[in-house]
Amino acid sequence: MQNPSNVFSEISADLEGSGEAMLPLPADLLANYSSTQLSADVKAALRQIIDLPLNTTPEDAVATFDHALAVLDGASFELAEETGRPAKFDTFDAYFKINRTHDDPGKAYIYGLLASFRNMYASLDPEGTLTVTEIPLLRIALESALEMFEF
Amino acid sequence: MQNTHEVAHTHLRWRVGHHLFFSWVQSLMLAFDRFQTAIDADDMISAEKELGRATNILWGISVTFKMTGDFSAAMYDSHIRPSMVEYADGFSGMWAYDHDYMIKHVMRKSKAIFENPPKELEPAMRKFKQAFTIMYDSHKFVCEQFEADAPSLLMGEEAEKTAAEMIDTFKRNRLLVLGVPSR
């Protein structure tokens, strides 16, 4: 069995090179989410996430999320160069390395949520951070969010 | 002594936690939108379901606050706070677009139903308000660990309230947006 702290170091090192997020703009999301069409592959990948045991290990969770993110194909979303909102909001996004897209807002929302959740799992310390009841609360919240889409 | 890895990991934790928070805010927007749609259709079964969904998401946000701030006050003082102060004058959480949008364009639409909920929604409303209150308390808990009596970044040194007191004010104001006077 692999030492948990080694797993943590490997995942953490992987994260340090990325750590960006992509989200839809709220108005786009609200106007379009109800017409989001998910392919059979995406639906199957989301179902795998829902089926993960609440006490799954971070490395198993990360692998399952990585599969879903690959199926959702984040690279296919074109990033918005102009957001048309006051500059302070762009400044805030830039500090936190958040990119916006106008493409397929419902799918972009799911991608953003899964990516941030995946990175949360990957950044957990092996000795603590969240308790045995807190990670399941996050998972229940995730399921509640994903289940707004048909899959 | 803070090593390079610890500093990088602290920045990463700060960023990843905020990414998850913004995704939760978008999730709340959708749940609120579905809740209001159900209310408009006089479909109280669906409205109750959506309120329960929003409540679950609020518990997730409370945990996310704790996870986001899970590093030492020394790391916050020496790296995180300076990174925000130096990034832009007046840098503030008030510049978070998703949160701003949710308050101004989504939550306010539901003020009337929160002020006068139908009998069948009262238990779900009560659970929602409890989770909403705990979410702000969770944010305040993290803030007090780092900021103690420090003024918020937005208000600067001339602020009359500490950052934690500002969160109490936000909590009161957000509850008012929902038509709920806080105790």
Short mmCIF file of C-alpha atoms in Angstrom, two decimals:
data_model
loop_
_atom_site.label_atom_id
_atom_site.label_comp_id
_atom_site.label_asym_id
_atom_site.label_seq_id
_atom_site.Cartn_x
_atom_site.Cartn_y
_atom_site.Cartn_z
CA MET A 1 0.00 0.00 0.00
CA GLN A 2 1.27 3.43 -0.91
CA ASN A 3 2.15 5.83 1.89
CA PRO A 4 -0.67 8.45 2.04
CA SER A 5 1.78 11.32 2.36
CA ASN A 6 3.51 10.18 -0.85
CA VAL A 7 0.16 10.13 -2.64
CA PHE A 8 -0.54 13.60 -1.31
CA SER A 9 2.82 14.91 -2.50
CA GLU A 10 2.35 13.49 -5.98
CA ILE A 11 -1.15 14.88 -6.38
CA SER A 12 -0.14 18.19 -4.88
CA ALA A 13 2.83 18.51 -7.23
CA ASP A 14 0.48 17.81 -10.13
CA LEU A 15 -1.84 20.56 -8.93
CA GLU A 16 0.78 23.24 -8.55
CA GLY A 17 1.18 23.40 -12.31
CA SER A 18 -2.51 23.90 -12.98
CA GLY A 19 -4.89 25.29 -10.39
CA GLU A 20 -6.96 27.32 -12.84
CA ALA A 21 -10.74 27.23 -13.11
CA MET A 22 -13.23 27.66 -15.93
CA LEU A 23 -16.78 28.77 -15.28
CA PRO A 24 -19.69 30.05 -17.36
CA LEU A 25 -20.99 33.57 -16.81
CA PRO A 26 -24.03 33.53 -14.50
CA ALA A 27 -26.47 35.12 -16.97
CA ASP A 28 -25.50 32.59 -19.67
CA LEU A 29 -25.90 29.75 -17.20
CA LEU A 30 -29.34 30.79 -15.96
CA ALA A 31 -30.63 31.37 -19.48
CA ASN A 32 -29.39 28.06 -20.90
CA TYR A 33 -28.90 25.37 -18.25
CA SER A 34 -32.33 23.80 -18.70
CA SER A 35 -31.58 22.99 -22.35
CA THR A 36 -28.22 21.32 -21.62
CA GLN A 37 -27.78 18.07 -23.55
CA LEU A 38 -25.34 15.54 -22.09
CA SER A 39 -23.92 12.72 -24.21
CA ALA A 40 -24.21 9.10 -23.09
CA ASP A 41 -20.48 9.14 -22.20
CA VAL A 42 -20.88 12.20 -19.98
CA LYS A 43 -23.93 10.71 -18.29
CA ALA A 44 -22.04 7.49 -17.57
CA ALA A 45 -19.08 9.42 -16.15
CA LEU A 46 -21.36 11.44 -13.86
CA ARG A 47 -23.04 8.24 -12.73
CA GLN A 48 -19.61 6.83 -11.78
CA ILE A 49 -19.02 9.88 -9.58
CA ILE A 50 -22.41 9.53 -7.90
CA ASP A 51 -21.66 5.85 -7.30
CA LEU A 52 -18.33 6.53 -5.54
CA PRO A 53 -18.58 5.47 -1.89
CA LEU A 54 -18.75 8.46 0.47
CA ASN A 55 -15.57 7.23 2.16
CA THR A 56 -13.64 6.70 -1.07
CA THR A 57 -9.92 7.44 -0.97
CA PRO A 58 -8.73 10.75 -2.46
CA GLU A 59 -6.69 8.94 -5.13
CA ASP A 60 -9.70 6.85 -6.28
CA ALA A 61 -11.89 9.96 -6.29
CA VAL A 62 -9.33 11.94 -8.29
CA ALA A 63 -9.09 9.17 -10.91
CA THR A 64 -12.88 9.04 -11.31
CA PHE A 65 -13.14 12.82 -11.57
CA ASP A 66 -10.26 12.93 -14.06
CA HIS A 67 -12.12 10.50 -16.28
CA ALA A 68 -15.28 12.65 -16.18
CA LEU A 69 -13.28 15.81 -16.90
CA ALA A 70 -11.62 14.12 -19.89
CA VAL A 71 -15.02 13.10 -21.25
CA LEU A 72 -16.36 16.64 -20.78
CA ASP A 73 -13.31 17.86 -22.74
CA GLY A 74 -12.53 21.18 -21.08
CA ALA A 75 -10.13 22.11 -23.88
CA SER A 76 -13.02 22.32 -26.32
CA PHE A 77 -14.50 25.36 -24.56
CA GLU A 78 -13.46 28.69 -26.04
CA LEU A 79 -12.44 31.13 -23.30
CA ALA A 80 -14.17 34.54 -23.28
CA GLU A 81 -11.83 37.44 -23.98
CA GLU A 82 -14.43 40.07 -23.06
CA THR A 83 -16.96 39.65 -20.29
CA GLY A 84 -18.68 43.04 -20.59
CA ARG A 85 -18.84 43.60 -16.85
CA PRO A 86 -17.18 46.15 -14.53
CA ALA A 87 -13.39 45.74 -14.37
CA LYS A 88 -13.34 44.86 -10.66
CA PHE A 89 -14.95 41.52 -11.45
CA ASP A 90 -12.31 40.72 -14.07
CA THR A 91 -9.61 41.70 -11.56
CA PHE A 92 -11.05 39.35 -8.97
CA ASP A 93 -11.27 36.49 -11.48
CA ALA A 94 -7.68 37.12 -12.58
CA TYR A 95 -6.37 36.93 -9.00
CA PHE A 96 -8.03 33.55 -8.49
CA LYS A 97 -7.10 32.35 -12.03
CA ILE A 98 -10.71 31.92 -13.14
CA ASN A 99 -11.44 31.79 -16.88
CA ARG A 100 -14.92 32.36 -18.29
CA THR A 101 -16.56 30.83 -21.30
CA HIS A 102 -19.77 31.53 -23.21
CA ASP A 103 -19.76 27.98 -24.66
CA ASP A 104 -22.42 25.47 -23.58
CA PRO A 105 -23.01 27.04 -20.13
CA GLY A 106 -24.63 23.99 -18.52
CA LYS A 107 -21.73 21.74 -19.49
CA ALA A 108 -19.21 24.43 -18.53
CA TYR A 109 -20.84 24.66 -15.10
CA ILE A 110 -20.58 20.88 -14.62
CA TYR A 111 -16.96 20.97 -15.78
CA GLY A 112 -16.10 23.81 -13.39
CA LEU A 113 -17.79 22.11 -10.45
CA LEU A 114 -16.12 18.75 -11.08
CA ALA A 115 -12.70 20.31 -11.66
CA SER A 116 -12.81 22.31 -8.44
CA PHE A 117 -14.09 19.28 -6.55
CA ARG A 118 -11.33 17.14 -8.01
CA ASN A 119 -8.72 19.70 -6.99
CA MET A 120 -10.21 19.88 -3.51
CA TYR A 121 -9.75 16.12 -3.13
CA ALA A 122 -6.23 16.41 -4.46
CA SER A 123 -5.24 19.17 -2.05
CA LEU A 124 -6.46 17.47 1.12
CA ASP A 125 -3.77 16.89 3.72
CA PRO A 126 -3.31 13.24 4.68
CA GLU A 127 -3.62 14.06 8.35
CA GLY A 128 -6.68 16.15 8.77
CA THR A 129 -8.17 19.18 7.02
CA LEU A 130 -11.65 17.67 6.92
CA THR A 131 -13.30 15.27 9.33
CA VAL A 132 -15.02 11.98 8.61
CA THR A 133 -18.37 13.78 8.47
CA GLU A 134 -17.28 16.83 6.48
CA ILE A 135 -16.20 15.11 3.27
CA PRO A 136 -19.57 13.31 3.01
CA LEU A 137 -21.31 16.68 3.45
CA LEU A 138 -19.36 17.96 0.47
CA ARG A 139 -20.30 14.88 -1.54
CA ILE A 140 -24.00 15.25 -0.67
CA ALA A 141 -23.81 18.85 -1.82
CA LEU A 142 -22.15 17.73 -5.06
CA GLU A 143 -24.84 15.14 -5.74
CA SER A 144 -27.54 17.71 -5.03
CA ALA A 145 -25.92 20.05 -7.54
CA LEU A 146 -25.33 17.49 -10.29
CA GLU A 147 -28.83 16.04 -10.02
CA MET A 148 -30.25 19.26 -11.46
CA PHE A 149 -29.19 17.72 -14.79
CA GLU A 150 -30.66 14.58 -16.35
CA PHE A 151 -28.26 11.65 -16.38
CA MET B 1 10.25 28.54 8.92
CA GLN B 2 7.96 28.43 5.88
CA ASN B 3 9.35 26.36 3.03
CA THR B 4 8.60 26.90 -0.64
CA HIS B 5 6.33 23.90 -0.88
CA GLU B 6 4.27 25.06 2.10
CA VAL B 7 3.85 28.53 0.58
CA ALA B 8 2.85 27.08 -2.81
CA HIS B 9 0.43 24.69 -1.18
CA THR B 10 -1.16 27.46 0.88
CA HIS B 11 -1.77 29.56 -2.25
CA LEU B 12 -3.14 26.49 -3.97
CA ARG B 13 -5.48 25.67 -1.08
CA TRP B 14 -6.71 29.29 -1.05
CA ARG B 15 -7.35 29.24 -4.79
CA VAL B 16 -8.88 25.77 -5.04
CA GLY B 17 -11.19 26.49 -2.11
CA HIS B 18 -12.43 29.66 -3.77
CA HIS B 19 -12.95 27.85 -7.08
CA LEU B 20 -15.17 25.35 -5.29
CA PHE B 21 -17.01 28.15 -3.50
CA PHE B 22 -17.80 29.92 -6.79
CA SER B 23 -19.06 26.65 -8.28
CA TRP B 24 -21.30 26.24 -5.23
CA VAL B 25 -22.61 29.77 -5.72
CA GLN B 26 -23.52 28.88 -9.30
CA SER B 27 -25.18 25.73 -7.97
CA LEU B 28 -27.21 27.81 -5.52
CA MET B 29 -28.28 30.12 -8.35
CA LEU B 30 -29.67 27.17 -10.28
CA ALA B 31 -31.41 25.73 -7.20
CA PHE B 32 -32.97 29.13 -6.45
CA ASP B 33 -34.05 29.52 -10.06
CA ARG B 34 -35.74 26.11 -9.97
CA PHE B 35 -37.29 26.92 -6.60
CA GLN B 36 -38.79 30.16 -7.92
CA THR B 37 -40.03 28.40 -11.08
CA ALA B 38 -41.81 25.85 -8.87
CA ILE B 39 -43.30 28.63 -6.73
CA ASP B 40 -44.54 30.46 -9.83
CA ALA B 41 -46.20 27.22 -10.96
CA ASP B 42 -47.73 26.73 -7.50
CA ASP B 43 -45.88 23.39 -7.33
CA MET B 44 -45.03 23.16 -3.63
CA ILE B 45 -43.66 19.61 -3.83
CA SER B 46 -40.99 20.71 -6.32
CA ALA B 47 -40.40 23.93 -4.37
CA GLU B 48 -39.71 21.94 -1.21
CA LYS B 49 -37.34 19.65 -3.12
CA GLU B 50 -35.38 22.61 -4.51
CA LEU B 51 -35.16 24.26 -1.11
CA GLY B 52 -33.75 21.00 0.27
CA ARG B 53 -31.23 20.97 -2.57
CA ALA B 54 -30.17 24.53 -1.74
CA THR B 55 -29.84 23.55 1.93
CA ASN B 56 -27.52 20.64 1.05
CA ILE B 57 -25.39 22.99 -1.03
CA LEU B 58 -25.16 25.46 1.88
CA TRP B 59 -23.76 22.71 4.13
CA GLY B 60 -21.19 22.00 1.42
CA ILE B 61 -20.24 25.68 1.39
CA SER B 62 -19.75 25.67 5.17
CA VAL B 63 -17.28 22.79 4.86
CA THR B 64 -15.60 24.49 1.91
CA PHE B 65 -14.89 27.59 4.02
CA LYS B 66 -13.11 25.44 6.58
CA MET B 67 -11.11 23.61 3.91
CA THR B 68 -10.14 26.85 2.17
CA GLY B 69 -8.74 28.38 5.34
CA ASP B 70 -6.94 25.32 6.63
CA PHE B 71 -3.47 26.81 7.00
CA SER B 72 -1.73 28.84 9.65
CA ALA B 73 -2.42 32.46 10.52
CA ALA B 74 1.29 33.10 9.90
CA MET B 75 0.91 31.90 6.30
CA TYR B 76 -2.13 34.11 5.85
CA ASP B 77 -0.35 37.16 7.29
CA SER B 78 2.87 36.70 5.36
CA HIS B 79 1.56 35.45 2.00
CA ILE B 80 -2.20 35.41 1.38
CA ARG B 81 -3.25 38.81 2.70
CA PRO B 82 -0.27 40.60 1.06
CA SER B 83 -1.00 38.87 -2.25
CA MET B 84 -4.51 40.38 -2.26
CA VAL B 85 -3.47 43.82 -0.98
CA GLU B 86 -0.76 44.07 -3.62
CA TYR B 87 -2.95 42.76 -6.44
CA ALA B 88 -5.35 45.71 -6.56
CA ASP B 89 -6.40 48.66 -4.40
CA GLY B 90 -9.44 47.82 -2.33
CA PHE B 91 -9.38 44.15 -3.37
CA SER B 92 -12.40 42.55 -1.79
CA GLY B 93 -14.67 39.54 -1.75
CA MET B 94 -17.35 42.01 -2.86
CA TRP B 95 -15.73 41.74 -6.30
CA ALA B 96 -16.77 38.10 -6.61
CA TYR B 97 -19.02 38.23 -9.68
CA ASP B 98 -21.03 35.05 -9.14
CA HIS B 99 -21.90 36.02 -5.59
CA ASP B 100 -22.80 39.57 -6.61
CA TYR B 101 -24.99 38.25 -9.42
CA MET B 102 -26.74 35.75 -7.18
CA ILE B 103 -27.67 38.37 -4.59
CA LYS B 104 -28.83 41.02 -7.07
CA HIS B 105 -30.46 38.92 -9.78
CA VAL B 106 -31.50 35.62 -8.22
CA MET B 107 -32.12 35.69 -4.48
CA ARG B 108 -34.15 38.89 -4.50
CA LYS B 109 -36.75 37.25 -6.72
CA SER B 110 -37.59 34.90 -3.85
CA LYS B 111 -37.90 37.56 -1.16
CA ALA B 112 -41.69 37.56 -1.17
CA ILE B 113 -42.02 33.81 -0.65
CA PHE B 114 -39.44 33.84 2.15
CA GLU B 115 -41.34 36.65 3.86
CA ASN B 116 -44.63 34.77 3.68
CA PRO B 117 -43.97 31.07 3.13
CA PRO B 118 -46.94 28.77 2.67
CA LYS B 119 -47.49 26.37 5.55
CA GLU B 120 -46.22 23.33 3.63
CA LEU B 121 -42.83 24.99 3.02
CA GLU B 122 -42.19 26.09 6.60
CA PRO B 123 -40.11 23.04 7.70
CA ALA B 124 -37.90 23.24 4.59
CA MET B 125 -37.55 27.01 5.06
CA ARG B 126 -36.48 26.50 8.65
CA LYS B 127 -33.76 24.03 7.63
CA PHE B 128 -32.61 26.36 4.86
CA LYS B 129 -32.30 29.32 7.26
CA GLN B 130 -30.38 27.19 9.76
CA ALA B 131 -27.89 26.11 7.08
CA PHE B 132 -27.67 29.70 5.78
CA THR B 133 -26.81 30.98 9.26
CA ILE B 134 -24.23 28.26 9.88
CA MET B 135 -22.63 29.02 6.52
CA TYR B 136 -21.99 32.63 7.58
CA ASP B 137 -20.79 31.47 11.00
CA SER B 138 -18.35 29.12 9.25
CA HIS B 139 -17.03 32.01 7.16
CA LYS B 140 -16.70 34.17 10.27
CA PHE B 141 -14.86 31.37 12.09
CA VAL B 142 -12.23 31.20 9.35
CA CYS B 143 -12.03 34.98 9.14
CA GLU B 144 -11.47 35.38 12.88
CA GLN B 145 -8.62 32.87 12.75
CA PHE B 146 -6.80 35.05 10.26
CA GLU B 147 -7.99 38.60 10.65
CA ALA B 148 -8.83 38.76 14.38
CA ASP B 149 -9.43 42.51 14.87
CA ALA B 150 -8.04 43.57 11.50
CA PRO B 151 -10.16 45.75 9.21
CA SER B 152 -11.47 44.25 5.97
CA LEU B 153 -9.39 44.78 2.84
CA LEU B 154 -12.21 46.71 1.22
CA MET B 155 -12.63 49.18 4.08
CA GLY B 156 -8.92 49.60 4.83
CA GLU B 157 -7.42 51.02 8.00
CA GLU B 158 -10.23 53.52 8.46
CA ALA B 159 -12.84 50.81 8.83
CA GLU B 160 -15.03 51.00 11.90
CA LYS B 161 -15.73 47.27 11.75
CA THR B 162 -13.41 44.29 11.80
CA ALA B 163 -13.53 41.80 8.95
CA ALA B 164 -15.46 39.35 11.16
CA GLU B 165 -17.97 42.06 12.08
CA MET B 166 -18.38 42.81 8.38
CA ILE B 167 -19.38 39.17 7.84
CA ASP B 168 -22.06 39.55 10.52
CA THR B 169 -23.33 42.60 8.64
CA PHE B 170 -23.35 40.67 5.35
CA LYS B 171 -25.22 37.83 7.02
CA ARG B 172 -27.87 40.22 8.32
CA ASN B 173 -28.20 41.92 4.93
CA ARG B 174 -28.42 38.66 2.97
CA LEU B 175 -31.12 37.39 5.32
CA LEU B 176 -33.00 40.63 4.74
CA VAL B 177 -32.75 40.04 0.99
CA LEU B 178 -34.65 36.84 1.72
CA GLY B 179 -37.11 38.73 3.89
CA VAL B 180 -35.76 37.22 7.10
CA PRO B 181 -34.92 39.57 9.99
CA SER B 182 -31.90 38.02 11.79
CA ARG B 183 -31.87 37.64 15.55
#
